[in-house]
Coordinates of C-alpha atoms and ligand atoms in Angstrom, one line a residue:
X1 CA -0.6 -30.3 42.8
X2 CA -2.5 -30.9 39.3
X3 CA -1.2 -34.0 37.7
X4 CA -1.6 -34.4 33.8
X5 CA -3.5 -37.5 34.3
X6 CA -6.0 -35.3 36.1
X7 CA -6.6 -33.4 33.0
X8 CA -9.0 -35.6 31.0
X9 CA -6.7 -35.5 28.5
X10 CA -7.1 -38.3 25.4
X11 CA -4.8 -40.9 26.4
X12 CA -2.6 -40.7 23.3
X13 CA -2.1 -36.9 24.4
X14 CA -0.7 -38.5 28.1
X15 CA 1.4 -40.7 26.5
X16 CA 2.9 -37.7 23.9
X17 CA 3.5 -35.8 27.4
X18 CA 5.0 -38.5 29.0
X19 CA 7.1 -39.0 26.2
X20 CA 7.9 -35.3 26.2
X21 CA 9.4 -35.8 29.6
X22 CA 6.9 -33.3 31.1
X23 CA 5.9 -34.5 34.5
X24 CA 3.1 -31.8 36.1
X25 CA 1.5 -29.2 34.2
X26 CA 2.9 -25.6 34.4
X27 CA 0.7 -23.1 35.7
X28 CA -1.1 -21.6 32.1
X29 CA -1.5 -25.8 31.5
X30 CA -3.4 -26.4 35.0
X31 CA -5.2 -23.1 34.8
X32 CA -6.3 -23.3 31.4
X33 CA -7.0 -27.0 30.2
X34 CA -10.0 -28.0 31.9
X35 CA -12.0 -25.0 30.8
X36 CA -10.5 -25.3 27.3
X37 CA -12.0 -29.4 27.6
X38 CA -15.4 -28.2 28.6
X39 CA -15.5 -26.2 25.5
X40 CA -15.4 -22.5 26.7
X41 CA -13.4 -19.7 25.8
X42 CA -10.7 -19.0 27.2
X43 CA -8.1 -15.3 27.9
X44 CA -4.5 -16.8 28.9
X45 CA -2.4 -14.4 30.0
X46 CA 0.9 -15.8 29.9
X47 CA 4.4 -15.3 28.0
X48 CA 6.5 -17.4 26.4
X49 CA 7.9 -20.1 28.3
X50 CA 5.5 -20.5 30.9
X51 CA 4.1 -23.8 28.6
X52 CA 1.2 -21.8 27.3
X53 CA 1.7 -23.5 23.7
X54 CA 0.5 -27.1 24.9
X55 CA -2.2 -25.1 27.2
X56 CA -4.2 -25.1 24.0
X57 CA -2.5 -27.8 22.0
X58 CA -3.2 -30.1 24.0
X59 CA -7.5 -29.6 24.8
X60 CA -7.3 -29.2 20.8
X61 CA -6.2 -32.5 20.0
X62 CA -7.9 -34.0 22.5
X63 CA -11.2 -32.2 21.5
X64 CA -10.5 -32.8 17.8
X65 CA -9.4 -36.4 18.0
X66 CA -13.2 -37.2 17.3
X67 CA -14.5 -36.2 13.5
X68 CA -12.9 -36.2 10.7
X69 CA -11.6 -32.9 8.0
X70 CA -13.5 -31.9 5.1
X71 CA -11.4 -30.4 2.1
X72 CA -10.6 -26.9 2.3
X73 CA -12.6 -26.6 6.0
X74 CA -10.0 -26.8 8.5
X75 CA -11.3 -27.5 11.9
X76 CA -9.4 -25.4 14.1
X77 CA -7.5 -22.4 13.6
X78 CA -4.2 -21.3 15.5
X79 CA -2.9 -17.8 15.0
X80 CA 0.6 -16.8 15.3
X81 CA 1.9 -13.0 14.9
X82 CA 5.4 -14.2 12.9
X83 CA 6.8 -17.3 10.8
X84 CA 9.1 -18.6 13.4
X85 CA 6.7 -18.7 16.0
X86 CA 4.2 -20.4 13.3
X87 CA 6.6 -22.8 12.9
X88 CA 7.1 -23.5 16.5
X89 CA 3.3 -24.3 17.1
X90 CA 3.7 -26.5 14.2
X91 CA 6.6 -28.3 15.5
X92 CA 4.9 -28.5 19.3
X93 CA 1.6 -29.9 17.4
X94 CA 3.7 -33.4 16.2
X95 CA 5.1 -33.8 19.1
X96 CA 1.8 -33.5 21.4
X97 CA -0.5 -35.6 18.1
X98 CA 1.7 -37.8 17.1
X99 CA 0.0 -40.7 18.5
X100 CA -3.0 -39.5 16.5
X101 CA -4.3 -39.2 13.3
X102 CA -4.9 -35.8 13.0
X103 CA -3.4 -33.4 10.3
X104 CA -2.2 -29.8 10.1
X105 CA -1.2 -27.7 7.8
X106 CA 1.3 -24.5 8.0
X107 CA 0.5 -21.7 6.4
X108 CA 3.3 -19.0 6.1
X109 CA 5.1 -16.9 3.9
X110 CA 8.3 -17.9 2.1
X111 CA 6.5 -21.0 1.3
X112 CA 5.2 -22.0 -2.1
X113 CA 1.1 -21.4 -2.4
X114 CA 0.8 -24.6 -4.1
X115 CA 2.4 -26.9 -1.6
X116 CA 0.4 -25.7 1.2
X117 CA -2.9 -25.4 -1.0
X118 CA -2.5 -29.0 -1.9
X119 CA -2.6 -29.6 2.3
X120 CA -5.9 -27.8 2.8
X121 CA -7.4 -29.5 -0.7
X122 CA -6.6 -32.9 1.8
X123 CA -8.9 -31.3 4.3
X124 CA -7.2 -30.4 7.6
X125 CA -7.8 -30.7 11.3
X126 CA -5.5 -27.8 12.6
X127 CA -4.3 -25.0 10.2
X128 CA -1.4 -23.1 12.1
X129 CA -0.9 -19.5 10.0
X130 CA -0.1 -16.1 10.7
X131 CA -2.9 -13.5 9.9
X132 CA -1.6 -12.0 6.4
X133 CA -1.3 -15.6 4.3
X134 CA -4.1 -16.8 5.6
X135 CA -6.3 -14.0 4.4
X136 CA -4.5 -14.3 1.0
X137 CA -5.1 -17.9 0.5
X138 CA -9.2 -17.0 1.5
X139 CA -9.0 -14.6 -0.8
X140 CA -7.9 -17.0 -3.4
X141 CA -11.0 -18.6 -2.5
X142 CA -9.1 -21.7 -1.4
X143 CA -10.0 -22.0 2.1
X144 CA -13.0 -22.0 3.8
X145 CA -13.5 -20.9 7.3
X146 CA -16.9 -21.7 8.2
X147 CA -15.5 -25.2 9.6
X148 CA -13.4 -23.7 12.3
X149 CA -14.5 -24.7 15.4
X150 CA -11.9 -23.8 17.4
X151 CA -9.7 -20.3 17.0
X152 CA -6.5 -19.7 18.9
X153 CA -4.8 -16.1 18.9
X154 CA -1.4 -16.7 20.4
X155 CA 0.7 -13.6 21.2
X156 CA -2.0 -11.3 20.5
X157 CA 0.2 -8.4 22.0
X158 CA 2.8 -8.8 19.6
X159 CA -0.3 -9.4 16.7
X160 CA -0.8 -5.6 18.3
X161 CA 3.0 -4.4 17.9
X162 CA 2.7 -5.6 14.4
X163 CA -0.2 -4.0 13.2
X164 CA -2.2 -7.4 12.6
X165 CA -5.1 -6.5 14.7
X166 CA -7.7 -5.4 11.7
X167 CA -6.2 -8.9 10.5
X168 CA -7.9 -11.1 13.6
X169 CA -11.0 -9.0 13.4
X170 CA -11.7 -10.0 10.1
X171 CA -10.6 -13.6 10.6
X172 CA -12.4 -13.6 13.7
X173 CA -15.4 -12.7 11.9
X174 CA -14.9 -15.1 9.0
X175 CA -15.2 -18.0 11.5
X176 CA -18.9 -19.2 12.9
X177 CA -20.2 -17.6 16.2
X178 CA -19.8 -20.9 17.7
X179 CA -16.5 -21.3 17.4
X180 CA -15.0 -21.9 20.5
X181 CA -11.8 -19.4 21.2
X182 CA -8.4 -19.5 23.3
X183 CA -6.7 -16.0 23.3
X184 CA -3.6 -15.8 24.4
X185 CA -1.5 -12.3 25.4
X186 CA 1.2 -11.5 27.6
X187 CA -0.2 -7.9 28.5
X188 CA -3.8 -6.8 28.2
X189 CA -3.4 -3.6 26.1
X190 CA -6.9 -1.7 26.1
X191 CA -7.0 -2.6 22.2
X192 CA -6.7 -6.4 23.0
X193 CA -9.4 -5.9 26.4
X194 CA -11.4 -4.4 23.4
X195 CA -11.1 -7.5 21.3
X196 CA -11.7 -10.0 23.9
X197 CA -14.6 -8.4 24.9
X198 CA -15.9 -8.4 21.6
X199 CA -15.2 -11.5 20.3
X200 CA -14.9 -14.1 23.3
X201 CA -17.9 -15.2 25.0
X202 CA -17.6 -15.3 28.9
X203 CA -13.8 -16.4 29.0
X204 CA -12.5 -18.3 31.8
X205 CA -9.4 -16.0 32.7
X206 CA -6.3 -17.2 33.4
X207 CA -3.3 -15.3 34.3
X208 CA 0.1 -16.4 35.5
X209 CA 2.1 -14.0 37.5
X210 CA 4.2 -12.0 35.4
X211 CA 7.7 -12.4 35.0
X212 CA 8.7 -9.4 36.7
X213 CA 10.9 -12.1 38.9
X214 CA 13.7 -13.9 37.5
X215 CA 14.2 -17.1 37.5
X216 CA 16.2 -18.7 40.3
X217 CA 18.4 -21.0 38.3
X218 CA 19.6 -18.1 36.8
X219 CA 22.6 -17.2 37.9
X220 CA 22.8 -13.5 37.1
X221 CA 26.3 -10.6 36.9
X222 CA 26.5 -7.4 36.2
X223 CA 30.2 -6.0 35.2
X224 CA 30.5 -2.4 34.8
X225 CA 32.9 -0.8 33.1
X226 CA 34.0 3.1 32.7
X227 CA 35.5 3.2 28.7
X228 CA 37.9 5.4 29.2
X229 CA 36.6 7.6 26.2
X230 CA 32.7 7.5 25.4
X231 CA 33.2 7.2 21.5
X232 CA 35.1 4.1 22.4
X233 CA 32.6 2.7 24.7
X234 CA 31.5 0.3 21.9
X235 CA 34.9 -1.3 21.4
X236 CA 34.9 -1.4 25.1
X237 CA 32.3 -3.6 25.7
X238 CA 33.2 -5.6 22.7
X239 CA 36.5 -6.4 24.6
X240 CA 34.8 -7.2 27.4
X241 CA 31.7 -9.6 26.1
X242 CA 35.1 -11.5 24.0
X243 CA 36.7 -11.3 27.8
X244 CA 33.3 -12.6 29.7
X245 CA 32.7 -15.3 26.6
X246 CA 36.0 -16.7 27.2
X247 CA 36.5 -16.5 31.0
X248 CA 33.5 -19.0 31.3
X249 CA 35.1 -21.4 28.9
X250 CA 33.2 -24.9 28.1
X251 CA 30.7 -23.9 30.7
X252 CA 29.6 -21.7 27.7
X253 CA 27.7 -24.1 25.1
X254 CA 25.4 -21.7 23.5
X255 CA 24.6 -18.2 24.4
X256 CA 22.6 -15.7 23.0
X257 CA 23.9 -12.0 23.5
X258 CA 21.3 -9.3 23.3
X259 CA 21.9 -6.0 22.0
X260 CA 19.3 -3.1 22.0
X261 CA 19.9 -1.6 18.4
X262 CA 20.0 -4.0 14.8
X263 CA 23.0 -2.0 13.8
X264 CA 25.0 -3.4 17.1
X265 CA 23.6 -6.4 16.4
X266 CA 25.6 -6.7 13.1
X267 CA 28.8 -5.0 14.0
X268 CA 28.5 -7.2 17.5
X269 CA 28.3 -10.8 15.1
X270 CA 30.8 -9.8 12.9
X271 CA 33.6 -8.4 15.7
X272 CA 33.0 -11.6 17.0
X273 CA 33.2 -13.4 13.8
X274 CA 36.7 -11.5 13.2
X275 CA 37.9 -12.7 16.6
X276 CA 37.5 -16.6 16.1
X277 CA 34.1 -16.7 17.5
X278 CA 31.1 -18.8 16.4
X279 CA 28.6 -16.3 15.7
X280 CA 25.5 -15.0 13.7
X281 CA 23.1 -12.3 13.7
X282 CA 19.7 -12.1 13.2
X283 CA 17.0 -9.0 13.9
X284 CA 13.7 -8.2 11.1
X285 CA 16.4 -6.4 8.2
X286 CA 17.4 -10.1 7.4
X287 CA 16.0 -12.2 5.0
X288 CA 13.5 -15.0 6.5
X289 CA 15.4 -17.9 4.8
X290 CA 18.9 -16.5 6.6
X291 CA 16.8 -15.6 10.0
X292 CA 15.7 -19.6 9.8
X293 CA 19.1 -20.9 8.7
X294 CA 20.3 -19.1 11.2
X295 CA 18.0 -20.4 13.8
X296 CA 18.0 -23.9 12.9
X297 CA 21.8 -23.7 13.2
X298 CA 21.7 -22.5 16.7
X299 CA 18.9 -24.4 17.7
X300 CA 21.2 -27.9 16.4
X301 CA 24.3 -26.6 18.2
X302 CA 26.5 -25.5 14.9
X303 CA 26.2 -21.9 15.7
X304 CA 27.2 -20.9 19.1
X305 CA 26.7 -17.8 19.5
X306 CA 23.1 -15.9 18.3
X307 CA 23.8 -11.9 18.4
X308 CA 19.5 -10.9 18.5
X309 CA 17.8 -7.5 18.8
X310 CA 14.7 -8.3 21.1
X311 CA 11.8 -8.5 19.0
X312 CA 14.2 -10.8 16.7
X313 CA 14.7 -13.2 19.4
X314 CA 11.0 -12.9 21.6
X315 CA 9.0 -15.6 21.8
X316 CA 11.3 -17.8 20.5
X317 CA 11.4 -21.2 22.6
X318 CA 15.5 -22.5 22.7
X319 CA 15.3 -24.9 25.7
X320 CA 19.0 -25.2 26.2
X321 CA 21.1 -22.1 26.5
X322 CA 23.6 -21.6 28.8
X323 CA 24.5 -18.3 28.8
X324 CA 22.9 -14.8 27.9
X325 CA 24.8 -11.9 27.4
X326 CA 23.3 -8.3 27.6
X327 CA 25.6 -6.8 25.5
X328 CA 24.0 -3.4 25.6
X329 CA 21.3 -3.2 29.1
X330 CA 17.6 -3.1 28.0
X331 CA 15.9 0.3 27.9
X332 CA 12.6 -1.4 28.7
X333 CA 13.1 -3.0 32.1
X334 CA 11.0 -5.9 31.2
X335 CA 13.1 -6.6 28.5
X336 CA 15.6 -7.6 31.1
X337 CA 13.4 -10.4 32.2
X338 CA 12.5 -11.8 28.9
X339 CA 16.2 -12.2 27.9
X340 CA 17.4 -13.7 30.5
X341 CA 15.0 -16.2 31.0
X342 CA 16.3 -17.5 27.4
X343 CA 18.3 -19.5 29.8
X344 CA 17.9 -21.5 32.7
X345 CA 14.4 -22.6 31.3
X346 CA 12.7 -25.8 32.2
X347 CA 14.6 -26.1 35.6
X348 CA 18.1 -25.8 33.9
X349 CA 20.3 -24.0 35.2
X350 CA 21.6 -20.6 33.2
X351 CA 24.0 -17.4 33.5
X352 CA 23.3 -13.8 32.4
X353 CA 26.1 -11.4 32.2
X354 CA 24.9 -7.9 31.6
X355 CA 27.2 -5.5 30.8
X356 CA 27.0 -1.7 32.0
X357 CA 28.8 1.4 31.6
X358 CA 27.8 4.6 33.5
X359 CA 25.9 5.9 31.2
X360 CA 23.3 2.9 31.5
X361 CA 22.7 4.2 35.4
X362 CA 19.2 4.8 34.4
X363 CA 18.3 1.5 32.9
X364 CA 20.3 -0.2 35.8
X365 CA 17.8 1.7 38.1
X366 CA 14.8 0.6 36.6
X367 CA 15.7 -3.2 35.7
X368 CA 16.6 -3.5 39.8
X369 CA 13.6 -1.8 40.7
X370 CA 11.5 -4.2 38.9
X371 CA 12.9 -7.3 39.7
X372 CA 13.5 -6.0 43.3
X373 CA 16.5 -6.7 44.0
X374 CA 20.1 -6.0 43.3
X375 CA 22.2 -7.5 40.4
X376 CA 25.2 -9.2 41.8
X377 CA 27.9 -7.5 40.6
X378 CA 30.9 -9.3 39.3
X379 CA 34.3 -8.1 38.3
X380 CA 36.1 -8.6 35.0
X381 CA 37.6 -11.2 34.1
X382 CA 41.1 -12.1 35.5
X383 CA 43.8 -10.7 33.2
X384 CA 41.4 -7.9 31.6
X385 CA 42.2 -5.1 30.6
X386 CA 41.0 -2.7 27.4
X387 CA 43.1 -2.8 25.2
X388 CA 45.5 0.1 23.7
X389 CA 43.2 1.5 20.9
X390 CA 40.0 1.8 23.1
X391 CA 42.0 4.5 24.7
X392 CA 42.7 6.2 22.1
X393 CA 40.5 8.6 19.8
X394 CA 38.8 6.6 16.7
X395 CA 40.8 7.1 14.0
X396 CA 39.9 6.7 10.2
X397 CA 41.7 3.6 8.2
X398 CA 43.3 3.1 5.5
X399 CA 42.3 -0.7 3.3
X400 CA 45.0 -3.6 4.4
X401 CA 47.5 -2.2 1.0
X402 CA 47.2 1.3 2.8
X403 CA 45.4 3.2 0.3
X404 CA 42.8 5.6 0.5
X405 CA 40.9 5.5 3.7
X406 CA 37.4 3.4 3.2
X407 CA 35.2 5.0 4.9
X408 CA 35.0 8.4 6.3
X409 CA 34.6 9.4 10.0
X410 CA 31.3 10.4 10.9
X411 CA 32.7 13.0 12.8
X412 CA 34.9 14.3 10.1
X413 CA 38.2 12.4 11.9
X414 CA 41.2 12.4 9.8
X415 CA 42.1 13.2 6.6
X416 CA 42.5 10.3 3.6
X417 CA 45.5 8.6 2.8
X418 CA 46.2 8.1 6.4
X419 CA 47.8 4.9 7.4
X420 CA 46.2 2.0 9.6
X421 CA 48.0 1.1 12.5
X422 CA 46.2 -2.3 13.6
X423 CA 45.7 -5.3 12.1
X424 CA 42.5 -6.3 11.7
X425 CA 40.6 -4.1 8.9
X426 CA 37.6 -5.6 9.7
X427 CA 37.5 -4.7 13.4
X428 CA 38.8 -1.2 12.5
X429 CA 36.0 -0.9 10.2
X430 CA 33.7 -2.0 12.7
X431 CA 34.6 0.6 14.9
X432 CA 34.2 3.3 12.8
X433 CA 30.7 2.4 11.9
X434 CA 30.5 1.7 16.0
X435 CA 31.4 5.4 17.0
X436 CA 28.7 6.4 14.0
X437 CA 26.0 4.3 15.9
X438 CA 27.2 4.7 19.2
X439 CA 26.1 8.5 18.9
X440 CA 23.6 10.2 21.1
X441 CA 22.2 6.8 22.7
X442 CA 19.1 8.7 23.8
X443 CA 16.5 7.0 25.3
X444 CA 13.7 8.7 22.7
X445 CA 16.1 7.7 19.7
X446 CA 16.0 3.9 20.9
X447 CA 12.5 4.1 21.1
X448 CA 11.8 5.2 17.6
X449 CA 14.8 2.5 16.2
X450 CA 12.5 -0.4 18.2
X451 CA 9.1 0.9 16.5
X452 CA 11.1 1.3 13.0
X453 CA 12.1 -2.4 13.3
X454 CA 8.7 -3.8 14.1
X455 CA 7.4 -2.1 11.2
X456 CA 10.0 -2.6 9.0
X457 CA 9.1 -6.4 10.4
X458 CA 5.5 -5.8 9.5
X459 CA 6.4 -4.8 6.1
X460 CA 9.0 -7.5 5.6
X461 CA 5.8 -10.0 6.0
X462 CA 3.8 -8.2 3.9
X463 CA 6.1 -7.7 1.2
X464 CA 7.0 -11.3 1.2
X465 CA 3.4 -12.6 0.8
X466 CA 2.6 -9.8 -1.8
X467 CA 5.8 -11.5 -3.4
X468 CA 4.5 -14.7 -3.6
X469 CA 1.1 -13.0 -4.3
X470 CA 2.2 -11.9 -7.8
X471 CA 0.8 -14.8 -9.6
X472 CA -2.6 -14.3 -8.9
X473 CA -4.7 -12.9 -11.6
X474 CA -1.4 -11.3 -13.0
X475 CA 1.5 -12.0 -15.0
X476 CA 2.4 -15.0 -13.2
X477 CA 4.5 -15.0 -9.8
X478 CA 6.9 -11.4 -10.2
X479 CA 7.1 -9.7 -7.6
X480 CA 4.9 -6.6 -8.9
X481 CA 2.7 -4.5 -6.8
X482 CA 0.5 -2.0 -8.5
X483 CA -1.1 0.3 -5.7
X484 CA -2.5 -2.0 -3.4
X485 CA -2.2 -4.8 -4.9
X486 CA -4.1 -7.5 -4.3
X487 CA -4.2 -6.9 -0.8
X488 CA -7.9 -5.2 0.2
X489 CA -7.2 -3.7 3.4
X490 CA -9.8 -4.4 6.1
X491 CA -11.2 -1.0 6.6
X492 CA -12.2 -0.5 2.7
X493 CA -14.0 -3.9 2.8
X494 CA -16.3 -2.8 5.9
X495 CA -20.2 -1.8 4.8
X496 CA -20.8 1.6 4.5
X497 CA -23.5 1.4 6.9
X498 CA -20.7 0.6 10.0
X499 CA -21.1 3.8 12.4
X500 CA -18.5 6.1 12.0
X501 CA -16.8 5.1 15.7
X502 CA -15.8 1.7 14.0
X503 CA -14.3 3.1 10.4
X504 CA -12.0 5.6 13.0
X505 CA -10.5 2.5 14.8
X506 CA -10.3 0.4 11.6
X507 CA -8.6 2.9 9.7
X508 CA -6.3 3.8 12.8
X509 CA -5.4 0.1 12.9
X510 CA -4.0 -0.1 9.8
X511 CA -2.0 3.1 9.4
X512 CA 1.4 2.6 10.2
X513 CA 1.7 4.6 13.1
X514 CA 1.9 1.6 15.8
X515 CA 3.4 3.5 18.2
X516 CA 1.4 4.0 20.7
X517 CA 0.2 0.9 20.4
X518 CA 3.1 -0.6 21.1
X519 CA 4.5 1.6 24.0
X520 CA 0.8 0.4 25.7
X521 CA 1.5 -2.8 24.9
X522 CA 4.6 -2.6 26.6
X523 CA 3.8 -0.4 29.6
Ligands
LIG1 P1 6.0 -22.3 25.7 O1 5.7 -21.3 26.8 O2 4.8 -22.9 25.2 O3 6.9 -21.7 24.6 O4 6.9 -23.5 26.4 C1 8.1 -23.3 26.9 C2 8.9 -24.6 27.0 O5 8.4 -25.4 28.1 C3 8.9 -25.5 25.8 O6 10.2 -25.9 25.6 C4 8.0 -26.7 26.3 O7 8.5 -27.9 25.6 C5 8.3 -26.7 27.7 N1 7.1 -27.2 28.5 C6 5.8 -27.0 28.3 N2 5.1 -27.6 29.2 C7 5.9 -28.2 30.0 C8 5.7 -29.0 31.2 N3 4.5 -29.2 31.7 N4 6.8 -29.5 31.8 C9 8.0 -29.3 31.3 N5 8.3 -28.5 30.2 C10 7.2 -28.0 29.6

C-alpha cells in the first residue's frame, strides 16, 4: 500500500498530514499525486469525500513551495462551482501549508472587493475563487492571469449544473498554454469530456470507483409507513422522523435529515423547531450569510440538526455526523448514496434512517437496485404510533384568539371563522402549507423543482456579485443593474471570425435552460 512518505511530497506537506492525522493516502491521493508532482495534467474522477481536495492541494504546495508571488499574478488557480465549497478549499489549504510560507487569497461573493483586492495587490501563490468573481475582479483589470501556472477545476460537474461552463472556458483561456491543469468531476458528462479534451494536455486519468456502494460503517434502516390518509402523509412522516430522532437518543449528536423539495425543507426545520428540536434549514432561496451561519453553527456542534435539499448540502465536507435522516427517499437513486455517506466518513461509524411510504415503491426499487442490496428494514420506534390528527382530514385553522382562519386550504377545506382544535398554531400551519406541497409528488414535477433550485442558485451568485458589482464605473456600490450590467457574457465577447459550431455551443451555455445538462450530468 502507497504510504505518504512515498509521495515526494515537501517535507513540511508530510508533517501538515501527519498532523492532520491522515495515515495512507486515499485512493484519488495515490492515484493522482505523483503525476500531479511530475507536472502533467491531470482528469480525477472522484466525489466528495474520497480526499480528492488534498489530491491537488497537496502536489500544489509542494510544487509551489519554490518561487515567490508577484502582485496581482497569482500562481495557481483553484476553481470551485459555489462559496461554501470555496471556502472549504480555503480552509483545507491552511491546514495542508501551514508549515509554509505560501499565501492565498479567497475570492468570493458576499465579500467586500476591496479586502480581497488588497490580497492580490500582495501578490499571491494560490487564489481559490468561484468562476463569476473572478472574472469580475479581471475585468476590473485587477488581476492578472498570465502568472498561473497551475489551474484546478474542482466539481466541474456541478460548474455544469450551474451554468459556469462558458465561465472556465474563458478562464481557461485567460491562463498561458503551459499552465499545468488538475480537473476534477464526479461524472464525465459529454460537455465536460468536451472540455478536457480541449483544454488538458494528455491527462493522466484517474478514477475511483463510484460510490454506487455504501459505506460499511454505515449502518443503514428503512421504516415504512402507510399514513393512513395521503394528504396527511407529510405530518406522518414528521411524527415519525420526531419518533426515529428521539428513539436513538444521545447516540444522535448531529444529523442531517434530507428532504427532496426546499419547501419541505422549511416546514421540516420549523415542525421541528416547534417540537423542542435543535434545528435549521438551509437550500439556495436563503441568503449566503444565513446558509454560512447556519453551517458554521452545525459544523461547531450548536445546531444539531441541518434540514438540506441536496444540492444545498453536496459537496459539503462535515466529518462528524452521526446520523442522516432521509426524510423524504431520493428520486435520483444516486442521491441515496451521496447522503448517506454524510456519515460514517473517515472510518466513523454512521446511521441512516430513510423513511418510506408506499408511494415511494419506485424510488425504493431503484435506490436497492443500485446499491445491490436490500435496505434493512427496521420497525418504528417502541411506543409509536401517529397521532390523532394525522388521521383525520386537514382542516383549516383559526389564529391562537380563534379569529378568522389564516390561511386558506388549498383545496378549498373549510369555511373561515372555524375554530382550531390543537394547540400548536405553528404545527397546524405547517400542515396546511404541507398538504399544499405535498400535492401530486410526481416524479416530472420534482425534476423541474431540482433544476429551478440550481438556477435559482445560479442566479443567487450572480445577483450577489452584480450587487457588489454596482460600484464600478457607476453610482457607487447600489445594487442597480441596467440590462446587462457590467457583466459581458462570454459568447458576445468571442471574435466574429469563430465558426458558427462554437457561437451555437457558447450561446447554448449560457441560456438558462440547464436542463439537460444537468439530467446528463446526473445520468
Ligand atoms: P474531500 O473528498 O477532499 O472533501 O475529503 C473528505 C474528508 O477526508 C476530509 O474531511 C479530509 O480531511 C479527509 N481526508 C482526506 N484525505 C485523507 C486521508 N488520506 N486520510 C484520512 N482522511 C482524509
Amino acid at each position: 500500500m502507497t504510504k505518504f512518505s512515498d509521495l515526494k511530497l515537501d517535507p513540511k506537506v508530510l508533517s501538515a498530514i501527519a498532523d492532520a492525522g491522515y495515515e495512507t493516502p486515499t485512493p484519488i491521493q495515490a492515484g493522482a499525486i505523483p503525476h500531479a508532482l511530475d507536472g502533467k495534467d491531470v482528469l480525477g474522477i472522484a466525489q466528495t469525500g474520497t480526499g480528492k481536495t488534498a489530491s491537488f492541494t497537496l502536489p500544489m504546495i509542494t510544487l509551489l513551495s519554490k518561487g515567490r508571488a508577484r502582485a496581482r499574478m497569482p500562481r495557481s488557480l483553484v476553481l470551485c462551482p459555489t462559496r461554501e465549497l470555496a471556502a472549504q478549499v480555503a480552509e483545507n489549504f491552511d491546514t495542508y501549508a501551514k508549515n509554509t510560507k505560501l499565501t492565498k487569497a479567497l475570492l468570493i461573493g458576499g465579500v467586500s472587493f476591496s479586502e480581497q483586492d488588497k490580497l492580490i495587490d500582495r501578490g499571491v501563490d494560490v487564489l481559490i475563487a468561484t468562476p463569476g468573481r473572478l472574472l469580475d475582479h479581471f475585468e476590473r483589470g485587477k488581476l492578472l492571469l498570465t502568472g498561473v501556472q497551475i489551474m484546478v477545476v474542482d466539481e466541474a460537474d456541478r460548474m455544469l449544473d450551474m451554468g459556469f461552463i462558458p465561465d472556465i472556458e474563458r478562464i481557461f483561456q485567460l491562463t498561458p498554454f503551459t499552465r499545468q491543469t488538475l480537473f476534477f468531476s464526479a461524472t464525465m458528462a459529454p460537455e465536460i469530456e468536451r472540455i478536457t479534451n480541449t483544454f488538458l494536455h494528455a491527462p493522466a486519468r484517474i478514477e475511483v470507483a463510484r460510490q454506487a456502494t455504501t459505506s460499511e460503517t454505515i449502518t443503514q434502516k428503512l421504516v415504512q409507513i402507510t399514513p393512513p390518509r395521503r394528504d396527511q402523509a407529510a405530518k406522518a412522516k414528521r411524527e415519525l422522523l420526531r419518533a426515529l430522532i428521539q428513539a436513538e437518543g444521545e447516540s444522535c449528536t448531529n444529523a442531517i435529515i434530507f428532504c427532496n423539495r426546499k419547501s419541505d425543507v422549511d416546514i421540516v426545520a420549523k415542525s421541528l423547531k416547534t417540537h423542542g428540536f435543535n434545528a435549521a434549514p438551509i437550500h439556495g432561496d436563503l441568503e449566503q450569510s444565513q446558509r454560512m451561519k447556519t453551517l458554521d453553527a452545525f459544523r461547531e456542534g450548536g445546531l444539531q440538526l441541518l434540514v438540506a435539499s441536496d444540492v444545498a448540502a453536496r459537496g459539503l465536507d462535515i466529518p462528524a455526523v452521526s446520523h442522516v435522516f432521509n426524510y423524504d427517499l431520493p428520486s435520483h437513486a444516486e442521491d441515496y448514496v451521496h447522503r448517506i455517506g454524510r456519515t460514517g466518513r473517515a472510518g466513523r461509524k454512521g446511521a441512516a434512517f430513510s423513511i418510506a411510504t408506499p408511494s415511494d415503491d419506485k424510488y425504493l426499487n431503484a435506490i436497492e437496485a443500485l446499491v445491490k442490496m436490500e435496505i434493512p428494514r427496521a420497525e418504528t420506534p417502541e411506543g409509536f404510533s401517529l397521532s390523532e390528527a394525522a388521521h383525520r382530514e386537514p382542516r383549516q385553522y383559526d389564529d391562537a384568539k380563534g379569529g378568522r382562519a389564516k390561511s386558506r386550504s388549498p383545496r378549498g377545506g373549510r369555511g373561515r371563522g372555524e375554530r382550531r382544535e390543537a394547540p400548536v398554531v405553528e404545527e397546524k400551519a405547517l400542515e396546511v402549507v404541507a398538504e399544499a406541497v405535498a400535492e401530486a409528488p410526481k416524479r416530472e414535477e420534482r425534476r423541474e423543482e431540482r433544476r429551478d433550485e440550481r438556477r435559482e442558485e445560479r442566479r443567487e451568485e450572480r445577483r450577489d456579485d452584480r450587487r457588489e458589482r454596482g460600484g464600478r464605473g457607476r453610482d457607487g456600490g447600489g445594487p442597480t443593474v441596467v440590462g446587462m450590467g457590467d457583466h459581458v457574457p462570454d459568447f458576445l465577447l468571442r471574435s466574429f471570425r469563430t465558426t458558427r459550431p462554437s457561437i451555437a455551443t457558447a450561446t447554448d451555455n449560457d441560456s438558462e435552460s440547464d436542463a439537460p445538462a444537468e439530467d446528463s450530468s446526473e445520468s
